[in-house]
Tab-separated table of C-alpha atoms in Angstrom:
chain	number	residue	atom	x	y	z
A	95	MET	CA	-166.964	-203.931	76.174
A	96	SER	CA	-164.051	-205.894	78.872
A	97	ALA	CA	-161.725	-207.792	77.109
A	98	PRO	CA	-162.416	-212.133	77.308
A	99	LEU	CA	-161.069	-213.919	79.562
A	100	ARG	CA	-159.312	-216.592	78.626
A	101	ILE	CA	-158.076	-219.423	80.317
A	102	ALA	CA	-155.642	-222.413	79.688
A	103	MET	CA	-156.938	-225.486	81.520
A	104	TRP	CA	-153.972	-228.024	81.917
A	105	SER	CA	-153.722	-231.737	82.198
A	106	GLY	CA	-152.066	-235.015	81.896
A	107	PRO	CA	-154.506	-237.673	80.143
A	108	ARG	CA	-157.204	-239.118	82.427
A	109	ASN	CA	-157.454	-236.806	84.515
A	110	LEU	CA	-161.080	-235.326	84.867
A	111	SER	CA	-160.000	-232.812	82.296
A	112	THR	CA	-162.850	-233.317	79.947
A	113	THR	CA	-165.529	-233.455	83.085
A	114	MET	CA	-163.717	-229.802	83.856
A	115	MET	CA	-164.376	-228.723	80.048
A	116	ARG	CA	-168.320	-230.187	80.415
A	117	SER	CA	-168.341	-227.978	83.846
A	118	PHE	CA	-167.103	-224.901	82.098
A	119	GLY	CA	-169.001	-225.481	78.995
A	120	ALA	CA	-172.255	-225.714	81.402
A	121	ARG	CA	-171.566	-221.783	82.126
A	122	PRO	CA	-173.877	-220.035	79.490
A	123	ASP	CA	-170.749	-217.158	79.617
A	124	THR	CA	-168.569	-219.676	78.477
A	125	ALA	CA	-167.745	-220.883	75.291
A	126	VAL	CA	-164.816	-224.048	75.022
A	127	MET	CA	-162.587	-225.708	73.260
A	128	ASP	CA	-161.121	-229.349	72.827
A	129	GLU	CA	-157.050	-229.815	73.161
A	130	PRO	CA	-156.235	-227.650	70.315
A	131	PHE	CA	-152.664	-229.192	69.658
A	132	TYR	CA	-154.001	-232.934	69.640
A	133	ALA	CA	-153.280	-232.696	65.411
A	134	ALA	CA	-150.686	-230.983	65.596
A	135	TYR	CA	-148.803	-233.159	68.061
A	136	LEU	CA	-149.970	-236.035	65.794
A	137	LYS	CA	-148.857	-234.419	62.589
A	138	ILE	CA	-145.460	-233.465	64.511
A	139	THR	CA	-144.770	-237.068	66.355
A	140	GLY	CA	-145.921	-240.003	63.695
A	141	LEU	CA	-147.497	-241.199	66.472
A	142	ASN	CA	-150.617	-243.828	65.706
A	143	HIS	CA	-153.154	-242.874	68.329
A	144	PRO	CA	-157.127	-244.313	67.734
A	145	MET	CA	-158.826	-242.472	65.634
A	146	THR	CA	-155.574	-240.603	64.178
A	147	ASP	CA	-156.621	-240.008	60.243
A	148	GLU	CA	-160.223	-238.994	61.462
A	149	ILE	CA	-158.144	-236.016	64.219
A	150	LEU	CA	-155.789	-234.921	60.890
A	151	ARG	CA	-158.719	-235.108	58.739
A	152	VAL	CA	-161.091	-232.382	61.038
A	153	HIS	CA	-158.616	-230.679	63.420
A	154	GLU	CA	-156.496	-227.872	62.348
A	155	ALA	CA	-152.993	-229.398	62.155
A	156	ASP	CA	-150.490	-226.025	61.690
A	157	PRO	CA	-149.428	-225.044	65.829
A	158	VAL	CA	-149.097	-221.106	64.620
A	159	LYS	CA	-152.475	-221.180	63.343
A	160	VAL	CA	-153.950	-222.720	66.414
A	161	GLY	CA	-152.282	-220.123	68.695
A	162	VAL	CA	-153.766	-217.854	66.743
A	163	GLN	CA	-157.053	-219.283	67.263
A	164	LEU	CA	-156.796	-219.786	70.757
A	165	THR	CA	-155.475	-215.454	71.398
A	166	GLY	CA	-157.819	-214.543	69.054
A	167	PRO	CA	-161.952	-213.617	68.906
A	168	VAL	CA	-164.190	-216.023	71.121
A	169	PRO	CA	-166.281	-218.359	69.464
A	170	GLY	CA	-169.716	-217.032	69.975
A	171	GLY	CA	-168.566	-213.610	71.278
A	172	LYS	CA	-168.491	-214.846	74.732
A	173	PRO	CA	-166.111	-213.547	77.203
A	174	VAL	CA	-164.742	-216.528	78.680
A	175	PHE	CA	-163.374	-218.867	76.954
A	176	TYR	CA	-161.928	-221.869	78.242
A	177	GLN	CA	-159.446	-223.814	76.759
A	178	LYS	CA	-158.321	-227.970	77.951
A	179	HIS	CA	-154.457	-228.597	77.318
A	180	MET	CA	-152.550	-231.348	77.607
A	181	VAL	CA	-149.432	-231.595	78.688
A	182	HIS	CA	-148.020	-233.888	76.339
A	183	HIS	CA	-149.496	-232.281	73.243
A	184	MET	CA	-146.844	-229.646	73.993
A	185	VAL	CA	-143.459	-231.332	72.226
A	186	PRO	CA	-140.601	-228.439	71.851
A	187	GLU	CA	-141.605	-228.518	67.610
A	188	ILE	CA	-144.684	-226.320	69.300
A	189	PRO	CA	-144.146	-223.136	69.985
A	190	MET	CA	-145.567	-221.942	73.421
A	191	ASP	CA	-145.865	-217.607	72.731
A	192	TRP	CA	-149.507	-217.951	72.563
A	193	ALA	CA	-149.182	-218.606	75.527
A	194	ARG	CA	-148.677	-215.988	76.782
A	195	GLY	CA	-151.910	-214.042	75.950
A	196	ILE	CA	-154.284	-216.038	77.915
A	197	GLU	CA	-155.466	-213.724	81.034
A	198	ARG	CA	-155.197	-217.442	83.181
A	199	HIS	CA	-153.639	-220.722	83.716
A	200	VAL	CA	-154.442	-223.588	85.867
A	201	LEU	CA	-152.646	-227.181	86.201
A	202	LEU	CA	-155.503	-229.947	86.448
A	203	VAL	CA	-153.192	-233.220	88.569
A	204	ARG	CA	-154.306	-236.472	90.155
A	205	HIS	CA	-152.772	-239.005	92.470
A	206	PRO	CA	-151.040	-241.067	89.967
A	207	ALA	CA	-151.829	-244.408	91.054
A	208	ARG	CA	-155.392	-243.442	89.276
A	209	VAL	CA	-154.110	-241.733	85.909
A	210	ILE	CA	-151.838	-245.102	85.797
A	211	ALA	CA	-154.871	-247.263	86.114
A	212	SER	CA	-157.023	-245.423	83.712
A	213	TYR	CA	-154.334	-244.933	81.109
A	214	ALA	CA	-153.320	-248.943	80.787
A	215	VAL	CA	-157.348	-249.124	79.760
A	216	LYS	CA	-157.271	-247.333	76.907
A	217	MET	CA	-153.277	-247.593	75.883
A	218	GLU	CA	-150.962	-250.502	75.928
A	219	THR	CA	-147.491	-248.736	76.518
A	220	LEU	CA	-146.915	-246.510	79.733
A	221	SER	CA	-144.332	-244.204	80.979
A	222	LEU	CA	-143.816	-241.307	82.981
A	223	GLU	CA	-144.065	-238.762	79.534
A	224	ALA	CA	-146.911	-240.904	78.649
A	225	ILE	CA	-149.308	-239.544	81.293
A	226	GLY	CA	-147.712	-236.229	82.056
A	227	VAL	CA	-145.437	-236.167	84.365
A	228	PRO	CA	-142.308	-234.219	83.437
A	229	GLN	CA	-144.073	-232.054	81.427
A	230	SER	CA	-146.665	-230.488	84.256
A	231	ALA	CA	-143.354	-230.297	86.643
A	232	ALA	CA	-141.829	-228.038	83.398
A	233	LEU	CA	-144.680	-226.393	82.916
A	234	HIS	CA	-145.931	-225.379	86.049
A	235	ASP	CA	-141.715	-223.878	86.123
A	236	TRP	CA	-141.868	-222.069	83.234
A	237	LEU	CA	-145.848	-220.484	83.879
A	238	THR	CA	-144.082	-219.379	86.998
A	239	ASP	CA	-141.607	-217.886	85.576
A	240	GLN	CA	-143.669	-216.019	83.300
A	241	LEU	CA	-146.309	-215.036	85.060
A	242	GLY	CA	-144.338	-213.740	88.268
A	243	ALA	CA	-145.840	-216.184	90.591
A	244	PRO	CA	-147.458	-220.398	90.344
A	245	PRO	CA	-150.035	-220.302	88.693
A	246	PRO	CA	-153.018	-222.342	90.209
A	247	VAL	CA	-153.559	-226.392	90.810
A	248	VAL	CA	-156.070	-228.084	91.130
A	249	ASP	CA	-156.341	-231.581	91.554
A	250	ALA	CA	-159.303	-234.569	90.427
A	251	ASP	CA	-159.927	-236.095	93.442
A	252	ARG	CA	-160.230	-233.077	96.227
A	253	ILE	CA	-163.051	-231.689	92.922
A	254	LEU	CA	-164.961	-234.981	93.100
A	255	ALA	CA	-165.147	-234.926	97.101
A	256	ASP	CA	-166.299	-231.297	96.437
A	257	PRO	CA	-167.057	-230.334	93.413
A	258	GLU	CA	-169.004	-226.717	94.838
A	259	GLY	CA	-165.746	-225.648	97.420
A	260	VAL	CA	-163.125	-226.475	94.974
A	261	LEU	CA	-165.009	-224.981	91.464
A	262	THR	CA	-165.685	-222.169	94.199
A	263	ARG	CA	-161.824	-221.464	94.940
A	264	LEU	CA	-160.954	-221.979	91.837
A	265	CYS	CA	-162.785	-219.201	89.993
A	266	GLU	CA	-162.183	-217.124	92.690
A	267	ALA	CA	-158.737	-217.362	92.051
A	268	ILE	CA	-158.754	-216.456	87.963
A	269	GLY	CA	-161.180	-213.900	88.813
A	270	LEU	CA	-164.583	-215.299	87.522
A	271	ALA	CA	-167.563	-215.589	89.523
A	272	PHE	CA	-168.754	-219.091	90.319
A	273	ASP	CA	-171.899	-220.392	88.757
A	274	PRO	CA	-174.078	-223.253	89.922
A	275	ALA	CA	-174.366	-224.534	86.121
A	276	MET	CA	-170.890	-226.118	86.155
A	277	LEU	CA	-171.834	-228.686	88.474
A	278	SER	CA	-174.384	-230.160	86.164
A	279	TRP	CA	-175.221	-230.550	82.198
A	280	PRO	CA	-176.869	-233.066	80.218
A	281	SER	CA	-175.615	-236.653	78.873
A	282	GLY	CA	-174.512	-237.303	75.346
A	283	PRO	CA	-171.544	-235.664	72.723
A	284	ARG	CA	-171.219	-231.765	72.598
A	285	ALA	CA	-170.037	-229.871	68.883
A	286	GLU	CA	-166.774	-229.112	70.559
A	287	ASP	CA	-165.836	-232.763	71.475
A	288	GLY	CA	-162.850	-233.411	69.282
A	289	ALA	CA	-162.697	-236.358	66.523
A	290	TRP	CA	-161.510	-238.865	69.454
A	291	ALA	CA	-164.771	-238.262	71.048
A	292	PRO	CA	-165.743	-241.470	70.380
A	293	HIS	CA	-162.852	-244.115	71.623
A	294	TRP	CA	-162.556	-241.796	74.765
A	295	TYR	CA	-165.564	-240.410	76.629
A	296	ASP	CA	-167.698	-242.916	76.215
A	297	ALA	CA	-168.485	-242.512	80.358
A	298	LEU	CA	-168.319	-238.332	80.363
A	299	TRP	CA	-171.374	-238.970	77.668
A	300	LYS	CA	-173.483	-240.556	80.431
A	301	SER	CA	-172.476	-238.235	82.696
A	302	THR	CA	-174.496	-235.872	83.892
A	303	GLY	CA	-172.242	-234.185	86.855
A	304	PHE	CA	-169.042	-234.927	88.477
A	305	GLY	CA	-170.121	-238.102	89.932
A	306	ALA	CA	-169.553	-240.043	93.257
A	307	ALA	CA	-166.214	-238.945	95.240
A	308	PRO	CA	-163.410	-241.668	94.666
A	309	GLY	CA	-162.776	-244.916	96.465
A	310	ALA	CA	-159.503	-246.262	97.933
A	311	LEU	CA	-156.435	-245.821	95.496
A	312	PRO	CA	-155.614	-248.308	93.064
A	313	VAL	CA	-152.588	-250.664	93.858
A	314	HIS	CA	-150.371	-251.346	90.998
A	315	SER	CA	-147.263	-253.710	90.922
A	316	GLY	CA	-143.761	-254.094	88.455
A	317	GLU	CA	-143.465	-251.058	85.860
A	318	ALA	CA	-146.520	-249.092	87.001
A	319	ALA	CA	-145.293	-249.403	90.570
A	320	ALA	CA	-142.187	-247.705	89.809
A	321	ILE	CA	-143.603	-245.217	87.260
A	322	GLU	CA	-146.258	-244.592	90.447
A	323	LYS	CA	-143.479	-243.324	92.643
A	324	GLU	CA	-141.783	-241.270	90.447
A	325	ALA	CA	-144.369	-239.556	89.538
A	326	LEU	CA	-145.935	-239.208	92.784
A	327	ALA	CA	-143.144	-237.059	93.910
A	328	VAL	CA	-144.147	-234.613	91.166
A	329	TYR	CA	-147.704	-234.666	92.393
A	330	GLU	CA	-146.696	-233.829	96.009
A	331	ARG	CA	-144.742	-231.132	94.639
A	332	LEU	CA	-147.246	-229.520	92.607
A	333	LEU	CA	-150.382	-230.146	95.352
A	334	GLN	CA	-148.277	-227.059	97.427
A	335	PHE	CA	-150.427	-224.761	95.295
A	336	HIS	CA	-153.551	-225.947	95.426
A	337	VAL	CA	-156.783	-223.591	95.863
C-alpha cells in the first residue's frame, strides 16, 4: 500500500478556503480536516471570536497533539488527506515541525479588495494581520526554504472563473489525478465542518459548486483602502507562483 498524500492548503480568511475544502471533500478518496489549529490559536491568544466557547469545547487545543493528528493515520484510511489551514492561526507559540511531515503545501490567495469586503461583513476590526497578509508572505518564504522550491499558489478569482482548469493544474502540481467530482457537492453541513460553521458557513451550506465568476472589484476608502494597498503588493508577489 502506498503512503498517503497529505495536502496542507494555506489561506487567509474569506478566501474560498471552505469551498476548496468542499471540493476536495467531494473526492471519494479524500479525507478533510477543517482548521485544525483554530482552538489552539484561540486558547493561546485569548481572543474572543464568535462561538469561542463551543470551539474550545469541541476541538483539540494542544497544538502538539494536533500536529500528531495531521501527520498520523489518515481518517477513514483514505489515501489523500486534505487539511484546510489558516495562516493567521500559526502564532509563534504553535510549532511548525509537523509541517515537514506533509507531502504537499499550497497557498490559496485572493485579491485583497474582495477579502476586505467579505471580512468586514463578519468582523468589526480590520488589519493586515487579521486577513493574513504578512503571515502568507512569511509562510511562503519559509516553505520555499524548507522544500527547496516555492510551493504552488492558487487564486480564488481564477478558480471561480475556471474551476476545472485551475483544479486540473493544481492536481497535476501536487501529484494527484483530477476528479470531476471536485466540481460539485450536495448542499448543507458536513460532519467535518468545524464548530464555528454556523457563524461562518451560511453561504457555503447553500452552495452546490463553485458558483459564478466574480464581478468588479469592491472599492474601498479610508483605512480599508490603505490596508488594501499594502496587501496588494504581497498578493501580486505570490501570484508569480500560480499554477
